[in-house]
Coordinates of C-alpha atoms in Angstrom, one line a residue:
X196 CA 0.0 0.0 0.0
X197 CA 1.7 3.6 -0.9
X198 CA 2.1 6.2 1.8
X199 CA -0.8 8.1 0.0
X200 CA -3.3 5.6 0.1
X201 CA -2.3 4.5 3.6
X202 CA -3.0 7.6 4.8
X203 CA -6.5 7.8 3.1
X204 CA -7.4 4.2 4.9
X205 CA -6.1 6.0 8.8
X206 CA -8.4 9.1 7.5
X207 CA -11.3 6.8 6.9
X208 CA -10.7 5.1 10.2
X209 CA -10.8 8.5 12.2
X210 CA -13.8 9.3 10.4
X211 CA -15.6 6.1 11.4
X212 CA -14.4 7.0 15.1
X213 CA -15.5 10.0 14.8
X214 CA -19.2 9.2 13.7
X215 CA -19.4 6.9 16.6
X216 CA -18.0 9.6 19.2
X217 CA -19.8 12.6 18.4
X218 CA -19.4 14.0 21.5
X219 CA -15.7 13.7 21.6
X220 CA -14.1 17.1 21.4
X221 CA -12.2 16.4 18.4
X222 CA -9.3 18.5 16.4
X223 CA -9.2 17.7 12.3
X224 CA -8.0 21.3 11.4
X225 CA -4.5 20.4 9.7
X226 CA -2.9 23.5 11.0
X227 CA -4.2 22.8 15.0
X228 CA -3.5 19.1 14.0
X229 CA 0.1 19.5 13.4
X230 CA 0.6 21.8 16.4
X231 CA -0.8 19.2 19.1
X232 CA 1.4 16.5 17.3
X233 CA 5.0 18.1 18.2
X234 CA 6.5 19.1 21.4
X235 CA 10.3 20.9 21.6
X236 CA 12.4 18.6 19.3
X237 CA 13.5 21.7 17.7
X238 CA 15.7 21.9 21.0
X239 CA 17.6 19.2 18.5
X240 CA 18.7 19.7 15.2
X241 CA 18.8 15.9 14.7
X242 CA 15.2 15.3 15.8
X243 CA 14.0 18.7 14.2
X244 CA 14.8 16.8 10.9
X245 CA 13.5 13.6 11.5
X246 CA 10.1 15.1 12.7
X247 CA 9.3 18.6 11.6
X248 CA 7.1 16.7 8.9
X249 CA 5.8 14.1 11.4
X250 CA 2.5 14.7 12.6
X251 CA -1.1 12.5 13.5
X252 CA -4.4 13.0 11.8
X253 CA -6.3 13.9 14.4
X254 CA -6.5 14.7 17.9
X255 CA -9.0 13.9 20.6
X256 CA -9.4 15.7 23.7
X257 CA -11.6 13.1 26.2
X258 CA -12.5 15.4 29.4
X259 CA -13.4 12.1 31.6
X260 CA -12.4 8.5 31.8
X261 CA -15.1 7.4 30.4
X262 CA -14.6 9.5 27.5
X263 CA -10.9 8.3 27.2
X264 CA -12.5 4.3 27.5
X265 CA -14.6 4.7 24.4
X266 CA -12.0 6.5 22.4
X267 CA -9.3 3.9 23.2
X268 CA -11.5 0.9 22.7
X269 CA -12.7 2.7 19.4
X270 CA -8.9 2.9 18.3
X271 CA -8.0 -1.1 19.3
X272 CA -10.9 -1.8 17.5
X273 CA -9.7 0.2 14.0
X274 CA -6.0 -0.3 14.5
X275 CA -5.3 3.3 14.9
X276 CA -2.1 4.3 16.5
X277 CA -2.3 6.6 19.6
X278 CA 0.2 8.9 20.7
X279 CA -1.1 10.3 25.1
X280 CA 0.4 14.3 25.2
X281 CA 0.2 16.6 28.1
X282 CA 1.5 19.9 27.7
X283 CA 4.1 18.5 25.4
X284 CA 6.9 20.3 26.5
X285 CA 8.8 17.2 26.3
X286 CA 11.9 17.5 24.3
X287 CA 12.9 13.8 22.6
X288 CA 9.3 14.0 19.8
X289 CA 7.7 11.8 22.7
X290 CA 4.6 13.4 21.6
X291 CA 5.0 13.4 18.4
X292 CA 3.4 10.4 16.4
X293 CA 6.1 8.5 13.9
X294 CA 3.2 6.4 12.5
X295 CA 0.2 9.0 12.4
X296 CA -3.0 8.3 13.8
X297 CA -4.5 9.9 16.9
X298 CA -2.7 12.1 19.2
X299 CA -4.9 11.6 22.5
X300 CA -4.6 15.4 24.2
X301 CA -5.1 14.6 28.1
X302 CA -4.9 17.7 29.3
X303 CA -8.7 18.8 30.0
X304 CA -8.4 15.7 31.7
X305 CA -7.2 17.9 34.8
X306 CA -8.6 17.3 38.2
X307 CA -7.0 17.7 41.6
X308 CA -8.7 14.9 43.3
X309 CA -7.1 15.0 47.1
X310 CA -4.2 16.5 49.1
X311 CA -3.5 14.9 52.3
X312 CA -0.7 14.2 54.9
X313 CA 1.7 15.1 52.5
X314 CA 0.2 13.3 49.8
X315 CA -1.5 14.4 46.6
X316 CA -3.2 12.8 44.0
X317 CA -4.5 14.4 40.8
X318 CA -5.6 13.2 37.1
X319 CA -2.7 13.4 34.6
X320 CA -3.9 15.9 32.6
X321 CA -3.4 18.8 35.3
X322 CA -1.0 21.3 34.8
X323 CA 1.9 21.2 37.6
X324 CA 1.2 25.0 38.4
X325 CA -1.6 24.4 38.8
X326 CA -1.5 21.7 41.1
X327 CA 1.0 23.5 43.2
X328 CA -1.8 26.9 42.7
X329 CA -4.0 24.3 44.5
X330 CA -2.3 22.5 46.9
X331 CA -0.1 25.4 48.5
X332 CA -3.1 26.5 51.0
X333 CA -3.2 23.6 52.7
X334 CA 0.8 23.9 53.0
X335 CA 1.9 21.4 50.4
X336 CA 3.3 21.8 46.8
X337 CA 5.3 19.4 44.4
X338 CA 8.7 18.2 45.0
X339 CA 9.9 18.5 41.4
X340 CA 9.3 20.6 39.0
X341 CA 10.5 21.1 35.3
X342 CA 11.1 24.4 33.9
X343 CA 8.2 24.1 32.2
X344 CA 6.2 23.7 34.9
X345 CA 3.3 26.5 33.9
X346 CA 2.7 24.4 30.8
X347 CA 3.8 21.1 31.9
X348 CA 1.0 18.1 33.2
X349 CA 1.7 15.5 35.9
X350 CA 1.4 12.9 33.1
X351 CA 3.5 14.6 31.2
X352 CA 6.6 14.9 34.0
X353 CA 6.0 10.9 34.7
X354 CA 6.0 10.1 31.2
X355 CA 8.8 12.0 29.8
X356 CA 10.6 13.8 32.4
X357 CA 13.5 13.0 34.7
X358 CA 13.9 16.1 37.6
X359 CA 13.9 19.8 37.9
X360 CA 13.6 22.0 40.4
X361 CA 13.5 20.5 43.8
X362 CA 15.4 17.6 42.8
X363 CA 18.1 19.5 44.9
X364 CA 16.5 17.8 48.0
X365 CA 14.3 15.5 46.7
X366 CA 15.9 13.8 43.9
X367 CA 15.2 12.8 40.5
X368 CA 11.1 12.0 40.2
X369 CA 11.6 8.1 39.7
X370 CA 13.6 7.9 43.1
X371 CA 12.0 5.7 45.6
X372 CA 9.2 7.7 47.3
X373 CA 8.6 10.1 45.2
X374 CA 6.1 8.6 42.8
X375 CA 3.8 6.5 44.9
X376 CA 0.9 4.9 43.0
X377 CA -0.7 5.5 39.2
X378 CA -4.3 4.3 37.8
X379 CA -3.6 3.3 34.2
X380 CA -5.9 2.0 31.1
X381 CA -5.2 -0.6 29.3
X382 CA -5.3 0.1 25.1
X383 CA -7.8 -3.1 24.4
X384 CA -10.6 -3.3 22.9
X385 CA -12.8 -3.4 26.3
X386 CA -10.0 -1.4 28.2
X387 CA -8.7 -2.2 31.8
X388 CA -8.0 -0.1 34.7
X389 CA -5.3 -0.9 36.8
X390 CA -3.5 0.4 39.8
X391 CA 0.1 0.1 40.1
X392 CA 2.2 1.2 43.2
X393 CA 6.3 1.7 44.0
X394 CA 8.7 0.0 42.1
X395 CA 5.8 -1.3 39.6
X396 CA 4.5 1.9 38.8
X397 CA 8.0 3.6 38.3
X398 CA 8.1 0.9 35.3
X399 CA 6.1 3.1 33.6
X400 CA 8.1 6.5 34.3
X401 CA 10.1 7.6 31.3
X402 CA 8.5 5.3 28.6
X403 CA 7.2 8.2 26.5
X404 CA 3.5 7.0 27.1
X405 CA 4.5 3.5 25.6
X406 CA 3.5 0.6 27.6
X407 CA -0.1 2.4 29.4
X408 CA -2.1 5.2 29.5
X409 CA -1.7 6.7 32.7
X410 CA -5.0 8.5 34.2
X411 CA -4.2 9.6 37.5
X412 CA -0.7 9.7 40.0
X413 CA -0.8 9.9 43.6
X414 CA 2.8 11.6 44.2
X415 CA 4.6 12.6 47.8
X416 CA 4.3 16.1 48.5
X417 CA 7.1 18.9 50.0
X418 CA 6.4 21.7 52.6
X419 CA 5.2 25.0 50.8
X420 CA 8.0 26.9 52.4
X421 CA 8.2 30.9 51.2
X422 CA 10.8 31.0 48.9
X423 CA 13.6 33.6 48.2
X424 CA 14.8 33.7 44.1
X425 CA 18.8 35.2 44.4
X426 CA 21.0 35.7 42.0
X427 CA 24.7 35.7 42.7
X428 CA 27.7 36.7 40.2
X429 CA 31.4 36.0 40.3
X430 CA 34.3 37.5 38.8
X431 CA 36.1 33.5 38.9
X432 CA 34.0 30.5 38.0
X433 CA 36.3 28.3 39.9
X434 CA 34.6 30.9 42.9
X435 CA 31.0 30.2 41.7
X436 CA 31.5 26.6 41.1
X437 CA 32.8 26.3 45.2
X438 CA 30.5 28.0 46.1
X439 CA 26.9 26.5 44.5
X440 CA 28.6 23.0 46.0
X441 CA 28.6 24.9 49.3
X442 CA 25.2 26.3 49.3
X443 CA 24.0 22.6 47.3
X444 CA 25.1 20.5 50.7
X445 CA 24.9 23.4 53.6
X446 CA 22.5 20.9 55.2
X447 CA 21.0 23.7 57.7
X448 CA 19.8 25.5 54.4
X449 CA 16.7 24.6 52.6
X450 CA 16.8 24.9 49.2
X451 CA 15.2 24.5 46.0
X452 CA 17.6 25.2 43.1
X453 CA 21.3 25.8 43.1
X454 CA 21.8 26.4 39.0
X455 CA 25.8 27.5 37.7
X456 CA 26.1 29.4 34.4
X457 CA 29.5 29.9 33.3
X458 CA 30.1 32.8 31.5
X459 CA 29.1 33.6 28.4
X460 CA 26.1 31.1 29.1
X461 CA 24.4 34.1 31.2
X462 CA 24.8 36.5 28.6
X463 CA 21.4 34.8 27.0
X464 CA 18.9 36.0 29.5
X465 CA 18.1 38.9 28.0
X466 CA 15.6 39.8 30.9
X467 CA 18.0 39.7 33.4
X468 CA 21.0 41.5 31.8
X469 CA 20.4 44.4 34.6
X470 CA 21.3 41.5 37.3
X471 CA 24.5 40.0 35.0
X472 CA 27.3 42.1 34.4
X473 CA 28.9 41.0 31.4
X474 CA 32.0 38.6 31.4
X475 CA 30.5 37.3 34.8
X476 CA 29.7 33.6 35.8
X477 CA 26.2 33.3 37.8
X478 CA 24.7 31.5 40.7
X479 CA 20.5 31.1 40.5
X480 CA 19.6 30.1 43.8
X481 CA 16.1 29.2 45.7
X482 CA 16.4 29.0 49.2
X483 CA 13.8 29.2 52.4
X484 CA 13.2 32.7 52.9
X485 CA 14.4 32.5 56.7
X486 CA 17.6 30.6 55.4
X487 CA 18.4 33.9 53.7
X488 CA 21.2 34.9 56.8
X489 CA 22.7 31.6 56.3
X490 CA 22.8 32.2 52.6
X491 CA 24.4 34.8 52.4
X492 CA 27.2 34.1 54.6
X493 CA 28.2 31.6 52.5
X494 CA 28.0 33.5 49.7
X495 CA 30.1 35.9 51.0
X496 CA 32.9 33.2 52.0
X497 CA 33.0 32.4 48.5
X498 CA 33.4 36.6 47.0
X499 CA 30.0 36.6 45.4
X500 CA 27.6 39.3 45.0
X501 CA 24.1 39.4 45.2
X502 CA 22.5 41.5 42.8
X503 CA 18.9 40.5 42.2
X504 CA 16.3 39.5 45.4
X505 CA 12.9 38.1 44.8
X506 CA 10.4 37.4 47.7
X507 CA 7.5 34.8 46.9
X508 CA 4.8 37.5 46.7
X509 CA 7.4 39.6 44.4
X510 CA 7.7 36.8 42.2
X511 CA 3.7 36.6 42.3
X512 CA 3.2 40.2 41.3
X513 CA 6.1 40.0 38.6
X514 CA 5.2 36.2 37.1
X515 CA 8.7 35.9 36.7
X516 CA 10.4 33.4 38.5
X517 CA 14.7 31.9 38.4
X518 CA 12.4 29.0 38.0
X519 CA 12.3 29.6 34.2
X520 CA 15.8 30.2 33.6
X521 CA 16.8 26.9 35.2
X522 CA 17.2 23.6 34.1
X523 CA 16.3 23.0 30.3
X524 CA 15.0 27.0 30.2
X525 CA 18.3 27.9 30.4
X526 CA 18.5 25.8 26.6
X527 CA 15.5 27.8 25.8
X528 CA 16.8 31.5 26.2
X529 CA 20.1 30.3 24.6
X530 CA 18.3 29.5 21.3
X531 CA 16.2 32.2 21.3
X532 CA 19.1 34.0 20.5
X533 CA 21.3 31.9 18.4
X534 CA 18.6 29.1 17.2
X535 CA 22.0 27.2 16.0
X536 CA 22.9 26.0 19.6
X537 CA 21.7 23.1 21.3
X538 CA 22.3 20.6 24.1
X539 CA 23.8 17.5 26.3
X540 CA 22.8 16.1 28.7
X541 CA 25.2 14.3 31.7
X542 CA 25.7 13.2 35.0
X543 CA 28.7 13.9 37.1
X544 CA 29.9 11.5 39.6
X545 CA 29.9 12.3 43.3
X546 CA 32.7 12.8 45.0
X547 CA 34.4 13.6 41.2
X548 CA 31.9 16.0 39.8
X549 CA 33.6 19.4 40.1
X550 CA 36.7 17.9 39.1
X551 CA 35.1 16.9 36.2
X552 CA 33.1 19.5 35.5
X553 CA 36.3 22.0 35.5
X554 CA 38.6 19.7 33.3
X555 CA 35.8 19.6 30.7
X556 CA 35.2 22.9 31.0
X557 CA 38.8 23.8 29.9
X558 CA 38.8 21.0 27.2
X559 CA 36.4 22.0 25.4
X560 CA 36.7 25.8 25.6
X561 CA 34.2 27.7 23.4
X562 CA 32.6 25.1 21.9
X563 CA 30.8 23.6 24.9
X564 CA 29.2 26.2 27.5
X565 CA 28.6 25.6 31.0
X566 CA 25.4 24.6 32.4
X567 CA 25.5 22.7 36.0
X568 CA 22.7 22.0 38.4
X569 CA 23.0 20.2 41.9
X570 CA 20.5 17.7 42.7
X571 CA 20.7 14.5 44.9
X572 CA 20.7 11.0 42.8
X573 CA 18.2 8.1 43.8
X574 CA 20.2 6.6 46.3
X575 CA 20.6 10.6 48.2
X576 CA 24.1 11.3 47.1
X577 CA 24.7 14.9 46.5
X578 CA 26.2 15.5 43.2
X579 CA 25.2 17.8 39.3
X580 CA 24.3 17.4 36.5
X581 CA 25.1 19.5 33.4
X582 CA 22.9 21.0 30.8
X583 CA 26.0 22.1 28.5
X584 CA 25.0 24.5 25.5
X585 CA 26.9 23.2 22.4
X586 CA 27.8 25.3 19.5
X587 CA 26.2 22.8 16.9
X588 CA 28.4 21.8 14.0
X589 CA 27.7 18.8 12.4
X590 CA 26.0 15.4 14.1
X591 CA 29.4 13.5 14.2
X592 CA 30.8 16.4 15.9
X593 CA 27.8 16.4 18.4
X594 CA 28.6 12.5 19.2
X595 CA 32.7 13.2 19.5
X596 CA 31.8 16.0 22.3
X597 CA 29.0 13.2 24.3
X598 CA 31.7 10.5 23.6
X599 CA 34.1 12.8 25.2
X600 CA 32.5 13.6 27.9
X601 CA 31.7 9.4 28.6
X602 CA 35.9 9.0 27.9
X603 CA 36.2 11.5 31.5
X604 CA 33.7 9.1 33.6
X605 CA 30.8 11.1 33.0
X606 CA 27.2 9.3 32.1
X607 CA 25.4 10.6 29.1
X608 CA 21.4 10.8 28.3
X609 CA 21.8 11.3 24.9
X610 CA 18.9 14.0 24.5
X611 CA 19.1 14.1 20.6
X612 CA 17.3 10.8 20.1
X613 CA 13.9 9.9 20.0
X614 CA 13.9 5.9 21.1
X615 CA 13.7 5.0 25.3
X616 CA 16.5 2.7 25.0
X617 CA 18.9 5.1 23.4
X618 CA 18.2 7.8 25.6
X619 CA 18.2 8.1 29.5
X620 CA 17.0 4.5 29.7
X621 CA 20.5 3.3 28.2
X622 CA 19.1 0.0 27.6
X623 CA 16.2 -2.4 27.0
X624 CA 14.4 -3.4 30.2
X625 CA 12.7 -6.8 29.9
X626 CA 10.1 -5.7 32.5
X627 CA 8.9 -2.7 30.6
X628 CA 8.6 -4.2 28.0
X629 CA 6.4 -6.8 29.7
X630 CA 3.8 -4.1 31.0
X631 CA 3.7 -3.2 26.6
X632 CA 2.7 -6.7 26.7
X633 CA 0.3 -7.0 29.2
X634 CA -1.0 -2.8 28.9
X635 CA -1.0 -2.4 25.2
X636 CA -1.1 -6.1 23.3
X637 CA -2.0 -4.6 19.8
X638 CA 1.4 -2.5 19.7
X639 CA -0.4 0.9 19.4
X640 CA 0.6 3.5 22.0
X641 CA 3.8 5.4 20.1
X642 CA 5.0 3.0 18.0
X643 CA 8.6 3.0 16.7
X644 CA 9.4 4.4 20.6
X645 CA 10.4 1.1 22.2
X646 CA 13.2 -0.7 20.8
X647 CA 11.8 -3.7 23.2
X648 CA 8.8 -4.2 21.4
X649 CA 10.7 -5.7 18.6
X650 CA 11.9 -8.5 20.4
X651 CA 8.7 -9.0 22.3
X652 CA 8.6 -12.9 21.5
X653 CA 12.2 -13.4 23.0
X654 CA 11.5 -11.1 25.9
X655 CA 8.0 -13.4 26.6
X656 CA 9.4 -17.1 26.1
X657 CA 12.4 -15.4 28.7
X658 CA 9.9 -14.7 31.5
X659 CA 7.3 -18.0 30.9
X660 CA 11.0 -20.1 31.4
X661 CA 11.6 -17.7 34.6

């Protein structure tokens, strides 16, 4: 069958769907169709041309479960692909379809059911603001959150994200305690619900919505301390490096994000430029309010100035929050000025990270800016990551610098491709694969995402011998 006429038998499948579901809220319009089917691979110039033609023929936008039920058993029933998207402000094409067919848009799907005892539990659609909007007057809020967090759903984070901001204390999102249950459907033909808890649940996290549909997420909760947004520039980076480690493991101080930018990386936040003198390497730092004292001293042990102070209501009455110059924002305001950069991504070990950090620093010179942010591992050790800006030259060039950095002891998530197992995953995990098996039987949720699938039959005969 060509491509053409391939396409004409999906487009006759949607439309059958679509006569049976009147009431669905459904998107057709080519122009809305192609916008719900892409998310920020651009941040890529590898997956910006494998996908900036990919796209799914329509999108549905179920406001209940028992709306997402009759669309997913509709779909089994047709053989149409689905592709679940939250916000998508994911940045590996995880929602963005490689075989067409529905792109099923959760994010009406947005309820904050309970918060509790440090608990919260909310429908996957929800926006993470808004959960936090939500859940701060009864003193909780999120322990994580991405950059993107006024766009970004809870789904979303689970499905395709890693940490953010709070991973500074709390860790990455798939440490243990973190994520503590999920309801997830089943893509059959009379769909399933299911409730999966701890290390069950987490094999889910990261999958790019491949092996369930995940409805809801009952997730451990923080304190809603007030915080205190500082920014804190140094003539030396060897100065600013010491000294986010200091603040990152003053145990006394709590704290929410401890970000580095070497210079020139702080040069691209064109908003802040009163706050960065130029030729200076910068600190962004979130700390308790009432840890400020303690703050600063260290600070001042280390020759840094302070030259921008946010309260929390400050922040409210500006909508501007260090927040959104963190983590993978940082990325963002450095290509909205030179859209020929991009990114790595890589994990320093503890104990070795600033040494590491310093000699590939002066290795790789111009080419490779920057970018650190302290966060605790799964297991609690205090260590960074780095978010380096790369002057993009060619794609074998991009591999020589990630190979590099691998050659100095430093792991790699290759954020420039667009399969689990090539990425942060690193390899194929028979027991994800298995919940593809059991969740999704037909193969339809993002196919062409899970390298596991294709040895399904290998990966089943393994675990009926076990």
């Amino acid at each position: 069958m060509s491509t053409d006429d391939a396409r004409l038998a999906m487009l006759q499948k949607l439309e059958r769907i679509r006569t049976q579901l009147p009431h669905i809220d459904w998107i057709v319009d080519d122009a809305r169709v192609k916008r719900l089917s892409q998310d920020y691979f651009w941040f890529s110039p590898v997956l910006k041309r494998l996908f900036d033609d990919k796209q799914a023929d329509a999108v549905a936008r179920p406001r209940n479960e028992e709306e997402i039920r009759k669309v997913v058993s509709a779909c089994v029933r047709e053989g149409v692909p689905l592709t679940v998207r939250g916000g998508g402000t994911g940045n590996y094409a995880q929602s963005t379809p490689l075989a067409g067919g529905l792109v099923l848009d959760l994010s009406r799907f947005d309820e904050l059911l309970w918060v509790r005892n440090g608990v919260g539990r909310a429908q996957a659609g929800i926006r993470l603001s808004e959960f936090d909007e939500q859940a701060r007057p009864q003193g909780w809020e999120l322990r994580c959150l991405p950059s993107t967090f006024r766009m970004a759903t809870l789904g979303g984070l689970f499905g395709g994200g890693f940490g953010g901001v709070g991973s500074i204390t709390y860790g990455p999102l798939g440490a243990p305690g973190n994520v503590l249950a999920i309801k997830v459907m089943t893509v059959e033909a009379e769909p399933r619900i299911v409730e999966l808890t701890g290390p069950e649940a987490l094999l889910l996290h990261h999958g790019y919505g491949t092996n369930g549909i995940v409805l809801e997420l009952e997730v451990a909760l923080a304190p809603a301390h007030p915080w205190l947004e500082n920014i804190i520039v140094f003539d030396d980076f060897d100065r600013a490096l010491d000294c986010g480690q200091a603040l990152a493991q003053a145990p006394g101080i709590i704290k929410k994000s401890v970000t580095v930018l070497a210079d020139p990386v702080p040069g691209y936040m064109t908003a802040l430029q009163a706050f960065l003198p130029a030729g200076s390497h910068a600190l962004l730092v979130i700390v308790a309010e009432f840890n400020e004292a303690a703050m600063k001293q260290i600070v001042a042990d280390f020759g840094g100035r302070i030259t921008y102070r946010q309260d929390m209501e400050q922040v409210r009455a500006t909508r501007r929050t260090l927040v959104e110059y963190a983590w993978n924002h940082t990325t963002m305001h450095a290509l909205k000025v030179d859209r020929s950069l991009t990114y790595i991504q890589c994990s320093f070990q503890p104990g070795r990270n600033l040494e590491q950090v310093r000699t590939l620093r002066k290795l790789l010179g111009d080419e490779v800016l920057t970018h650190v942010e302290f966060l605790r591992l799964r297991d609690g050790t205090l260590t960074c990551n780095g978010l380096p800006i790369v002057r993009y030259t060619t794609d074998e060039r991009l591999d020589e610098i990630m190979q590099i950095y691998r050659d100095h002891g430093v792991g790699v998530a290759n954020p420039h491709v667009y399969v689990v197992e090539d990425g942060k995953q690193g390899q194929i995990n028979p027991a994800v694969v298995m919940k593809k098996v059991a969740f999704d039987p037909h193969g339809l949720l993002n196919p062409g995402k899970l390298r596991g699938w294709e040895i399904r039959d290998q990966i089943i005969a393994a675990h009926a011998e076990a």
